[in-house]
Tab-separated table of C-alpha atoms and ligand atoms in Angstrom:
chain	number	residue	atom	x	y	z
S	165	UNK	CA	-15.045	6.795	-17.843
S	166	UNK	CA	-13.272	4.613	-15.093
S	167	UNK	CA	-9.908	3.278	-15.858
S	168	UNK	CA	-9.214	-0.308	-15.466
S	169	UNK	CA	-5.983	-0.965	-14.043
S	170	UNK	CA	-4.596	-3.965	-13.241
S	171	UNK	CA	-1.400	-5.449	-10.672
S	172	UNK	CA	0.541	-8.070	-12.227
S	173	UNK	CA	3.707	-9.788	-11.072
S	174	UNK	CA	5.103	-13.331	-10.486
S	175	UNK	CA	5.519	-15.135	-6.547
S	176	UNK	CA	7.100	-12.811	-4.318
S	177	UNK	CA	7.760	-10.046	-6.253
S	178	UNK	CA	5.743	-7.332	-3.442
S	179	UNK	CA	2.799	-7.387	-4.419
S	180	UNK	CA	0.746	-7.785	-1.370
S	181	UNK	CA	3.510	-5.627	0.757
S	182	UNK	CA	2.351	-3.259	-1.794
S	183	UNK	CA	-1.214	-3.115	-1.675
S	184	UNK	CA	-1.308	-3.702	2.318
S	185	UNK	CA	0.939	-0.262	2.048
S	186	UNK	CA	-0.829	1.358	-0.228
S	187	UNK	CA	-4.609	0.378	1.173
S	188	UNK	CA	-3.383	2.020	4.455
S	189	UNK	CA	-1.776	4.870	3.041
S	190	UNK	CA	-5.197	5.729	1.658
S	191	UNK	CA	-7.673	4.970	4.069
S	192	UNK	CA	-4.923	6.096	7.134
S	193	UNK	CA	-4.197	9.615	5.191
S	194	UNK	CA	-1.606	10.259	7.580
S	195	UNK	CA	0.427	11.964	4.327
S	196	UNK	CA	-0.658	13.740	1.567
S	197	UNK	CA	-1.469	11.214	-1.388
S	198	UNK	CA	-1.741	12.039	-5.199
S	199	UNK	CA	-5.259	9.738	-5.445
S	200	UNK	CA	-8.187	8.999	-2.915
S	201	UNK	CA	-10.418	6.311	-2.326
S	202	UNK	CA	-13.764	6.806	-3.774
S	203	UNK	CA	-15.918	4.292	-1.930
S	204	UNK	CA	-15.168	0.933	0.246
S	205	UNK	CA	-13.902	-2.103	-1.758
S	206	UNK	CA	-16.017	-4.926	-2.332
S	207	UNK	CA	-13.874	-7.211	-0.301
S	208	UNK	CA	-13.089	-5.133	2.645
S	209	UNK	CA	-11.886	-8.660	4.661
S	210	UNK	CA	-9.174	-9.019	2.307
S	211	UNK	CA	-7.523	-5.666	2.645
S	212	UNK	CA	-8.195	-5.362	6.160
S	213	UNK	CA	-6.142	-8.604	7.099
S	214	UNK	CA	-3.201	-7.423	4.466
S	215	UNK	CA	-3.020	-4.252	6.299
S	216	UNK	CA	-2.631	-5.621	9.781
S	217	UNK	CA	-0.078	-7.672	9.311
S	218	UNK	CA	1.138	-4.853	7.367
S	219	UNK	CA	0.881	-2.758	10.397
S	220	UNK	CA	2.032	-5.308	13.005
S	221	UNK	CA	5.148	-5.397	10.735
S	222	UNK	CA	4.698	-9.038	9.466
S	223	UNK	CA	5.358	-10.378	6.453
S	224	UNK	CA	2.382	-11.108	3.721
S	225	UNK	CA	0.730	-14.205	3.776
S	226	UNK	CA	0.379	-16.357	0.735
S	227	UNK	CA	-2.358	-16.564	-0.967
S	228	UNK	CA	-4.639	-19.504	0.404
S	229	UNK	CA	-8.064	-18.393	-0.853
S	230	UNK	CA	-9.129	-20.928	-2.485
S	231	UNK	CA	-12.126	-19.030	-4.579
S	232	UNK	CA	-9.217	-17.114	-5.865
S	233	UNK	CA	-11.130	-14.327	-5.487
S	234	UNK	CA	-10.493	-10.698	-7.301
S	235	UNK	CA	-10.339	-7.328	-5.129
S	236	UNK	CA	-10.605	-4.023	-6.170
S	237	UNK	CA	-9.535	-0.513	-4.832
S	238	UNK	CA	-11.626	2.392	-6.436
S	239	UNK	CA	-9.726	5.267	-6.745
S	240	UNK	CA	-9.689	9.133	-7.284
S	241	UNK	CA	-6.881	11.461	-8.590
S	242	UNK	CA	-7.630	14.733	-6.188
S	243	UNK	CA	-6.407	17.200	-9.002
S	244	UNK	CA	-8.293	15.886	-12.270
S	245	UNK	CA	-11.028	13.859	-10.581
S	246	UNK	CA	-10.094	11.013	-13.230
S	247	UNK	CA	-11.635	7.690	-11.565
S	248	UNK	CA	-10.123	4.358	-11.470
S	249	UNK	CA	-10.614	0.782	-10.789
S	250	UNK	CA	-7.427	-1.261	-9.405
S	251	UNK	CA	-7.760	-4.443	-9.805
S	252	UNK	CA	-6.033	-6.931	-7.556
S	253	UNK	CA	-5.967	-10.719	-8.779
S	254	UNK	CA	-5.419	-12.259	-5.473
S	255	UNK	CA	-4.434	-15.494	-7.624
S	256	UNK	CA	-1.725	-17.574	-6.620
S	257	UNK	CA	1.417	-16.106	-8.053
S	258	UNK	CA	1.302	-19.305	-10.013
S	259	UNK	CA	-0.843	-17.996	-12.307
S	260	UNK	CA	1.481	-15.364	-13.556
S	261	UNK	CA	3.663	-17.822	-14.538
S	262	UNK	CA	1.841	-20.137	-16.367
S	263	UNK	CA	1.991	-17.954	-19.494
S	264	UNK	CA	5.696	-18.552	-19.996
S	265	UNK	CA	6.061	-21.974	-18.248
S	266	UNK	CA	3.160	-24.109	-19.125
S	267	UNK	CA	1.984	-21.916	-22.432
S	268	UNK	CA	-1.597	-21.261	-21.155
S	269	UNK	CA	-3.597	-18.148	-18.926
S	270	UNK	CA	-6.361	-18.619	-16.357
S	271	UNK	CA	-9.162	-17.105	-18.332
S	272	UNK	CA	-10.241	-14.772	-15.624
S	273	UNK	CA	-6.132	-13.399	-15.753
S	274	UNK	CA	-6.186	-13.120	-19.313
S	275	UNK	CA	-9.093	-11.059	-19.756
S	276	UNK	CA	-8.348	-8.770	-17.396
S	277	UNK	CA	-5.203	-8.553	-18.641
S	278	UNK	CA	-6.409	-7.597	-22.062
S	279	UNK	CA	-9.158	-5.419	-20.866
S	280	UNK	CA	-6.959	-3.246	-18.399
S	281	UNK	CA	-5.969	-0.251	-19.512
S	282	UNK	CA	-2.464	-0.052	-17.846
S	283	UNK	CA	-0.664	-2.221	-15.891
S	284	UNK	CA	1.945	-2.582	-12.645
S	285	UNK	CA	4.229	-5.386	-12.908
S	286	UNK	CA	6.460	-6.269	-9.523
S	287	UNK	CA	10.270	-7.354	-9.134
S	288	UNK	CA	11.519	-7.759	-6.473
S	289	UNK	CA	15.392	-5.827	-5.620
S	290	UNK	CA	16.240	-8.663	-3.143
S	291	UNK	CA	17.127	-10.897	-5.691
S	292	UNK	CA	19.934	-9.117	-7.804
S	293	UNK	CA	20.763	-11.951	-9.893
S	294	UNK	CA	17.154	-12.509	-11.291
S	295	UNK	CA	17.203	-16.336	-11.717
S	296	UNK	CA	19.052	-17.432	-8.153
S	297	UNK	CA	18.036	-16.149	-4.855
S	298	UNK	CA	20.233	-16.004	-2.382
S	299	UNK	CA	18.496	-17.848	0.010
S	300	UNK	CA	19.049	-20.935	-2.263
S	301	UNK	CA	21.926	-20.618	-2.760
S	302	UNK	CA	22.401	-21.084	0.842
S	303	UNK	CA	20.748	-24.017	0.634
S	304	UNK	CA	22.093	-24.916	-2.352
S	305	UNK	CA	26.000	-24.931	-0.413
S	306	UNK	CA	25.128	-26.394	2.515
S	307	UNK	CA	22.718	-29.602	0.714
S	308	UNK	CA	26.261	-29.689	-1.002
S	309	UNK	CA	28.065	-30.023	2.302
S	310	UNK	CA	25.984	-32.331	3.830
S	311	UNK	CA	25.774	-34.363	0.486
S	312	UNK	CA	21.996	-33.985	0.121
S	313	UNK	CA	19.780	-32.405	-3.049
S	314	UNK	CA	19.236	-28.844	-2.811
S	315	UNK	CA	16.283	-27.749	-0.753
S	316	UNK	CA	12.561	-27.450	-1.924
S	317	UNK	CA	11.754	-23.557	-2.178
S	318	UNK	CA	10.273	-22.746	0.716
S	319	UNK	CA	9.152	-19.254	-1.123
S	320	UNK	CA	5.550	-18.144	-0.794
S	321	UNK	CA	3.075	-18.888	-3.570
S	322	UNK	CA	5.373	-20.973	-5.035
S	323	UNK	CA	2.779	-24.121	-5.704
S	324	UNK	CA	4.642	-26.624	-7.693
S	325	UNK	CA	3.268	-27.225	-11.325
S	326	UNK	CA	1.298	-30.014	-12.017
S	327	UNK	CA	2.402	-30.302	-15.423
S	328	UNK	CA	5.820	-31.087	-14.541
S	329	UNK	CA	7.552	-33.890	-12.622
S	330	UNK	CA	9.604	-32.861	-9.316
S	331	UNK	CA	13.066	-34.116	-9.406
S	332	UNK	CA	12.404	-33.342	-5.633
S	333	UNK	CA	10.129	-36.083	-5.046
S	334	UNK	CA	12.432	-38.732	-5.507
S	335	UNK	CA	12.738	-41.372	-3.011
S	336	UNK	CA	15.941	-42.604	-3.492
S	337	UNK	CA	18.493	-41.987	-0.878
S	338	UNK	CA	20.504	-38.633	-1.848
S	339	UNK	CA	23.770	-39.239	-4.079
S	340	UNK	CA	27.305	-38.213	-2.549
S	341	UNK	CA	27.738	-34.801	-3.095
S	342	UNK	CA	30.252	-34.947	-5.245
S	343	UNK	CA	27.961	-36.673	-8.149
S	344	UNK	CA	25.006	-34.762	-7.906
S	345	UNK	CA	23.020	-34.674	-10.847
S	346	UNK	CA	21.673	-32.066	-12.286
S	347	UNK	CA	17.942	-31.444	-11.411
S	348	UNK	CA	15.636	-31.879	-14.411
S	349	UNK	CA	14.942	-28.428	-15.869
S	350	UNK	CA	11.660	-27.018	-14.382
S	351	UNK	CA	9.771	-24.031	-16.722
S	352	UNK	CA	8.585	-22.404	-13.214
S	353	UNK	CA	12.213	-22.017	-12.691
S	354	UNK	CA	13.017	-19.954	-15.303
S	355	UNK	CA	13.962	-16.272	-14.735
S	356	UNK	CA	11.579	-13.717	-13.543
S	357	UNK	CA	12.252	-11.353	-16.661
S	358	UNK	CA	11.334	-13.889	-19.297
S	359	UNK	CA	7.917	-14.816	-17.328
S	360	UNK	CA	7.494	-11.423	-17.262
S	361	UNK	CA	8.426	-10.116	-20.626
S	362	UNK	CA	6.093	-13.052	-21.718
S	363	UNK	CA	2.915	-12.528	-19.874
S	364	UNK	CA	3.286	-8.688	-21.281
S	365	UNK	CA	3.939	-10.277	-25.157
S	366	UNK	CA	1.014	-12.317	-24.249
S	367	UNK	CA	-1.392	-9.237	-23.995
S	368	UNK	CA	-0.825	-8.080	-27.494
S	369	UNK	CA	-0.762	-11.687	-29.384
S	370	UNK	CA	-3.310	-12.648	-31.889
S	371	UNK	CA	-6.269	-12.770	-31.440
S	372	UNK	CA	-5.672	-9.105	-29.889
S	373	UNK	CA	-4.553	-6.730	-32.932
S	374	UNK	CA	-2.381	-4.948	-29.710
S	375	UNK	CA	-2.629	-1.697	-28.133
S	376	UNK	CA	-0.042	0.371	-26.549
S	377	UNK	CA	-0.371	0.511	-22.856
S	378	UNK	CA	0.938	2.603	-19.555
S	379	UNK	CA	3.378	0.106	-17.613
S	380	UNK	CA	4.469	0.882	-14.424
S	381	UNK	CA	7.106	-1.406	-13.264
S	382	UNK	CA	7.667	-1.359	-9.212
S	383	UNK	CA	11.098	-2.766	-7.574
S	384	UNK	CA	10.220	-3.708	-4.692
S	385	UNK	CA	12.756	-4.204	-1.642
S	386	UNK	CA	14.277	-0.760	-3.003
S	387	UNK	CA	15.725	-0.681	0.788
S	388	UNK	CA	17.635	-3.269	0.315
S	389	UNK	CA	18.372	-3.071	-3.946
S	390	UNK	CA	21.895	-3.227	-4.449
S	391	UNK	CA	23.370	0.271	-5.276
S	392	UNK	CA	19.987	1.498	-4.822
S	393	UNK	CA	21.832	4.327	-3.318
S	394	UNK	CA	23.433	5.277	-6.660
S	395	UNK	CA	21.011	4.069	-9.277
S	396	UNK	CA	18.321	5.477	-10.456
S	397	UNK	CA	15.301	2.888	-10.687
S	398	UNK	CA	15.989	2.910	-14.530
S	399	UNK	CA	19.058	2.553	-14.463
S	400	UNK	CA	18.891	-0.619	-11.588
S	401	UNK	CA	16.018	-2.312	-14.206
S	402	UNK	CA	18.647	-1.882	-17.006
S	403	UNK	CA	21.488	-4.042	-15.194
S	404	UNK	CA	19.642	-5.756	-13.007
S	405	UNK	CA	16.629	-6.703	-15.294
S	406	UNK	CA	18.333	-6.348	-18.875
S	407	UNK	CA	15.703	-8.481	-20.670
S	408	UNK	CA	12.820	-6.536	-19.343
S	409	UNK	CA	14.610	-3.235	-19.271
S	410	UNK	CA	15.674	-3.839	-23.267
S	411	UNK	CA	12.135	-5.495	-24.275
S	412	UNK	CA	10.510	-2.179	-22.961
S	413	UNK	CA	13.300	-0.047	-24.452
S	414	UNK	CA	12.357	-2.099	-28.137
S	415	UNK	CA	9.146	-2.136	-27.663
S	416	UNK	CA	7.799	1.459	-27.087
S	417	UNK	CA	5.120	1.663	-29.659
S	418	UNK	CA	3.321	-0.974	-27.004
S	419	UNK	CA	4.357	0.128	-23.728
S	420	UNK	CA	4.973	3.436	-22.301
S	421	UNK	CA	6.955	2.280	-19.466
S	422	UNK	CA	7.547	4.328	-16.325
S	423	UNK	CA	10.019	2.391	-13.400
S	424	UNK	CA	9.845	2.935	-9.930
S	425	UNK	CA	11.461	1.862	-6.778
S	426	UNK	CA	9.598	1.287	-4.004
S	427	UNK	CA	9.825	0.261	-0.585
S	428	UNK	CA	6.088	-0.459	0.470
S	429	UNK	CA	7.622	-2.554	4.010
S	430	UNK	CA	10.692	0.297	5.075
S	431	UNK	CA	13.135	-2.446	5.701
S	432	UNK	CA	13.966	-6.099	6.034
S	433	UNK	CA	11.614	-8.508	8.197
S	434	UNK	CA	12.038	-9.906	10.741
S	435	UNK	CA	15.096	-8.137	11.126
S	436	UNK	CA	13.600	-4.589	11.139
S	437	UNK	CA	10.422	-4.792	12.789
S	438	UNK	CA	11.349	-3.444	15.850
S	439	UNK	CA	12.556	0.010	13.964
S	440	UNK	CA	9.504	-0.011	11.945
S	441	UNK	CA	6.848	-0.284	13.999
S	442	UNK	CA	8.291	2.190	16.445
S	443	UNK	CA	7.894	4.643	13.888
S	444	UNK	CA	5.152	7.456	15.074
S	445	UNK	CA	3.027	7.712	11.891
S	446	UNK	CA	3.066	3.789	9.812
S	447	UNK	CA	2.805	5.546	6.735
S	448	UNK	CA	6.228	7.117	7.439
S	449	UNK	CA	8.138	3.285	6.596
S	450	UNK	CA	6.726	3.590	2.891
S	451	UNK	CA	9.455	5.330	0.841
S	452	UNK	CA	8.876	5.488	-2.991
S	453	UNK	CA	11.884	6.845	-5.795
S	454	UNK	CA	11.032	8.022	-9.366
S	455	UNK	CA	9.410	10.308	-11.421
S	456	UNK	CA	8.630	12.983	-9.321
S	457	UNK	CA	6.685	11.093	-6.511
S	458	UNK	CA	6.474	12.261	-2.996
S	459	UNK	CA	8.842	10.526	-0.239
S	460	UNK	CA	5.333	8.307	0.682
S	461	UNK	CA	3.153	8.726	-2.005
S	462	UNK	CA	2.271	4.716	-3.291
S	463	UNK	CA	-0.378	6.335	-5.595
S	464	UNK	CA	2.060	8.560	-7.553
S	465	UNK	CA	2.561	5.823	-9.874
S	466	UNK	CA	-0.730	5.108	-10.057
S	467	UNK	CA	-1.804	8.529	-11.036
S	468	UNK	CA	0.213	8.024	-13.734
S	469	UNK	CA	-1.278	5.485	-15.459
S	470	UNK	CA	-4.609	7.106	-15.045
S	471	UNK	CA	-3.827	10.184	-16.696
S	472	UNK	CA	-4.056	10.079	-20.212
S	473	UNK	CA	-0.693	9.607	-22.178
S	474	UNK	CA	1.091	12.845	-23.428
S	475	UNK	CA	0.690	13.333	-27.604
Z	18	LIG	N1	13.316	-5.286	2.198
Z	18	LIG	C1	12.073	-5.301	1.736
Z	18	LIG	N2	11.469	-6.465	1.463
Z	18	LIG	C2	10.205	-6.433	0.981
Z	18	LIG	C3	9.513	-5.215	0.754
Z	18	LIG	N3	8.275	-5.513	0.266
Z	18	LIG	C4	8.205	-6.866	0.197
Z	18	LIG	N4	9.354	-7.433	0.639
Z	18	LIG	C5	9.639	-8.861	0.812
Z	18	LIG	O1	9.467	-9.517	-0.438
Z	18	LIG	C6	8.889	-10.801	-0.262
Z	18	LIG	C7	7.659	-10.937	-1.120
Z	18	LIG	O2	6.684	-9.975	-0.746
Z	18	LIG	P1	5.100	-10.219	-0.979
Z	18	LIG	O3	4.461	-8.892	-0.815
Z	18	LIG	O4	4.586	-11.328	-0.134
Z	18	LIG	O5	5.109	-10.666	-2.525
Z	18	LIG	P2	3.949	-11.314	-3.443
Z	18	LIG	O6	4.157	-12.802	-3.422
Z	18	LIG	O7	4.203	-10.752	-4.821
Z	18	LIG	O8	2.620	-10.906	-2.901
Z	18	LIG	C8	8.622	-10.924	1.233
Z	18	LIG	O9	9.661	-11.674	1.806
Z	18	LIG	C9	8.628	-9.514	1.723
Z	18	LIG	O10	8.993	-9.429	3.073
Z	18	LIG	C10	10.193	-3.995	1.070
Z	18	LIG	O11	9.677	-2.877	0.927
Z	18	LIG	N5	11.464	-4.097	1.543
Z	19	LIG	MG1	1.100	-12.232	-2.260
C-alpha cells in the first residue's frame, strides 16, 4: 500500500523553500536521508526550477501556473521499504484560505485533503505575532507618517479575494493621517492559526464521519524564530501559535501531531546568500530540530507520517 500524503499551508508559510530543499536533498544525496526517491516525478519541470533558485540562493517564486497543476514526489523509507506518495498542490496559497475566509474548498484541495492519509501544515517563524508581519507594520508607520493608507501586501501568493471589496482600491485622495479610518475587515486577513485550525476542522466535518490523522506541523524560518535558540519547536507552537498548539493539544483523538522546526533556506535572503551559497555541499544550509531528526534530514518528518502510528 502507498501512503498518500499531502503539504498544506497558507501564502508564505515555506512551503516551496521546503520542497525545493527537500527535492534536492533527495535527488543530490549529499547526506544521509531517512527516505529515497523511488522513481522521477511526473512533473520534473516544476521541481527542477524550485530547486535552482533554491540552489542559486533565491527566494521561491509564486505560484503563476495557471493549470494549477498538482506534483508529486514518490518516496521510499530505506529501513521499512514503506512507499509513499507526497503530494504537492502547487495551488495558489489562496486556496488554503478559502476554507476559513470565504466558507468553501477547491474540490481538487478538498479531496485530497480527505483522502490523504497524513498531512504537513507550514508556519512560518518570521512572523512571531501570527496576525501582523513586520514588514507591514513598517509600512503601516511610515503610510502613517506620510499621511497615506497602509500599503497593499506585497506578499507572494497573496491574490486578493474576489468575494470581498478592497478598501485599497479606493480612489479618493488619502485622509490626513491623523483620521484614518479603519480598513474594512477582510476574512483573508485573519490570523494564520484560525485558517489553519479551520482547513484541519474542515477534513473531519460531515459528510466525513472523521478519522484521526498523522500531522506534522513545520516552522519554517526556524533560523530566524524568536528564541528558537531556547525553545523547543513545541514549546515555540505553544506561545507563538496558541490556537493551533491548544486545538491539537484538545483534539488528539483526530490528530497525532508531531512539530518541527525547520530551516529548509539556512538563513535570511537576500541578506544571506552570499554565506549560503558559499557553503561546499548545498545540502549543508538545511538544518531541521525535533524528534530525533538528523541535522539535514527534511524527510525525517516525513518518515514519520509514513510509519504506521504506535498502539
Ligand atoms: N529565514 C528563513 N526564511 C525562510 C526559510 N524558508 C522560507 N523562508 C522565507 O519565507 C517566505 C515564504 O517562503 P515560500 O517558500 O515562498 O512560502 P510558500 O508561499 O508557502 O510557498 C519567503 O520570504 C522565504 O524566503 C528559511 O528556512 N529561513
Ligand atoms: Mg509557494
Amino acid at each position: 500500500m502507498t501512503g498518500q500524503l499531502l503539504i498544506a499551508g497558507m501564502p508564505n508559510s515555506g512551503k516551496s523553500t521546503f520542497i525545493a530543499a527537500l527535492r534536492y536533498l533527495v535527488t543530490s544525496r549529499e547526506t544521509q536521508t531517512a527516505l529515497e526517491q523511488t522513481r522521477l516525478s511526473d512533473n520534473e519541470a516544476h521541481f527542477n526550477l524550485l530547486e535552482e533558485r533554491w540552489l542559486a540562493g533565491e527566494r521561491m517564486k509564486r505560484t503563476q501556473n495557471p493549470s494549477e497543476a498538482w506534483v508529486t514526489l514518490h518516496v521510499r523509507d530505506r529501513e521499512s521499504g514503506a512507499e509513499a506518495d507526497i503530494s504537492i498542490p502547487d495551488l495558489k496559497g489562496e486556496r488554503f484560505e478559502q476554507p476559513a475566509a470565504a466558507g468553501f474548498c477547491d474540490h481538487s484541495l478538498y479531496d485530497a485533503l480527505v483522502a490523504s492519509d497524513g498531512l504537513m501544515v507550514f508556519t512560518n517563524a518570521d512572523r512571531s505575532a501570527d496576525d501582523t508581519m513586520i514588514g507591514e507594520m513598517d509600512d503601516v508607520v511610515s503610510s502613517l507618517e506620510a499621511g497615506t493608507g497602509p500599503a497593499e501586501p506585497s506578499t507572494d501568493d497573496q491574490a486578493s479575494s474576489p468575494l470581498v471589496a478592497q478598501p485599497t482600491q479606493q480612489t479618493e485622495p488619502p485622509a490626513p493621517a491623523a483620521s484614518i479610518a479603519p480598513a474594512r475587515f477582510d476574512p483573508y486577513d485573519m490570523p494564520e492559526q484560525v485558517k489553519v485550525v479551520e482547513l484541519l476542522q474542515m477534513m473531519n466535518r460531515r459528510p466525513q464521519s472523521g478519522r484521526r490523522r498523522k500531522l506534522v506541523v513545520v516552522i519554517s524560518g526556524w533560523d530566524a524564530a524568536e528564541e528558537a535558540s531556547k525553545l523547543t519547536p513545541e514549546a515555540w507552537l505553544a506561545k507563538y501559535r496558541p490556537m493551533l498548539s491548544q486545538f491539537l493539544e484538545y483534539n488528539s483523538d483526530l490528530w497525532a501531531p508531531q512539530i518541527y522546526g525547520v530551516s529548509a533556506q539556512g538563513g535570511v535572503l537576500p541578506r544571506d546568500r552570499a554565506k549560503l551559497v558559499a557553503i561546499r555541499k548545498p545540502a549543508e544550509r538545511i538544518k531541521i530540530v525535533g524528534h530525533g531528526a538528523q541535522t539535514h534530514d527534511l524527510t525525517a518528518p516525513i518518515r514519520w507520517l509514513m510509519a504506521p502510528e504506535a498502539k
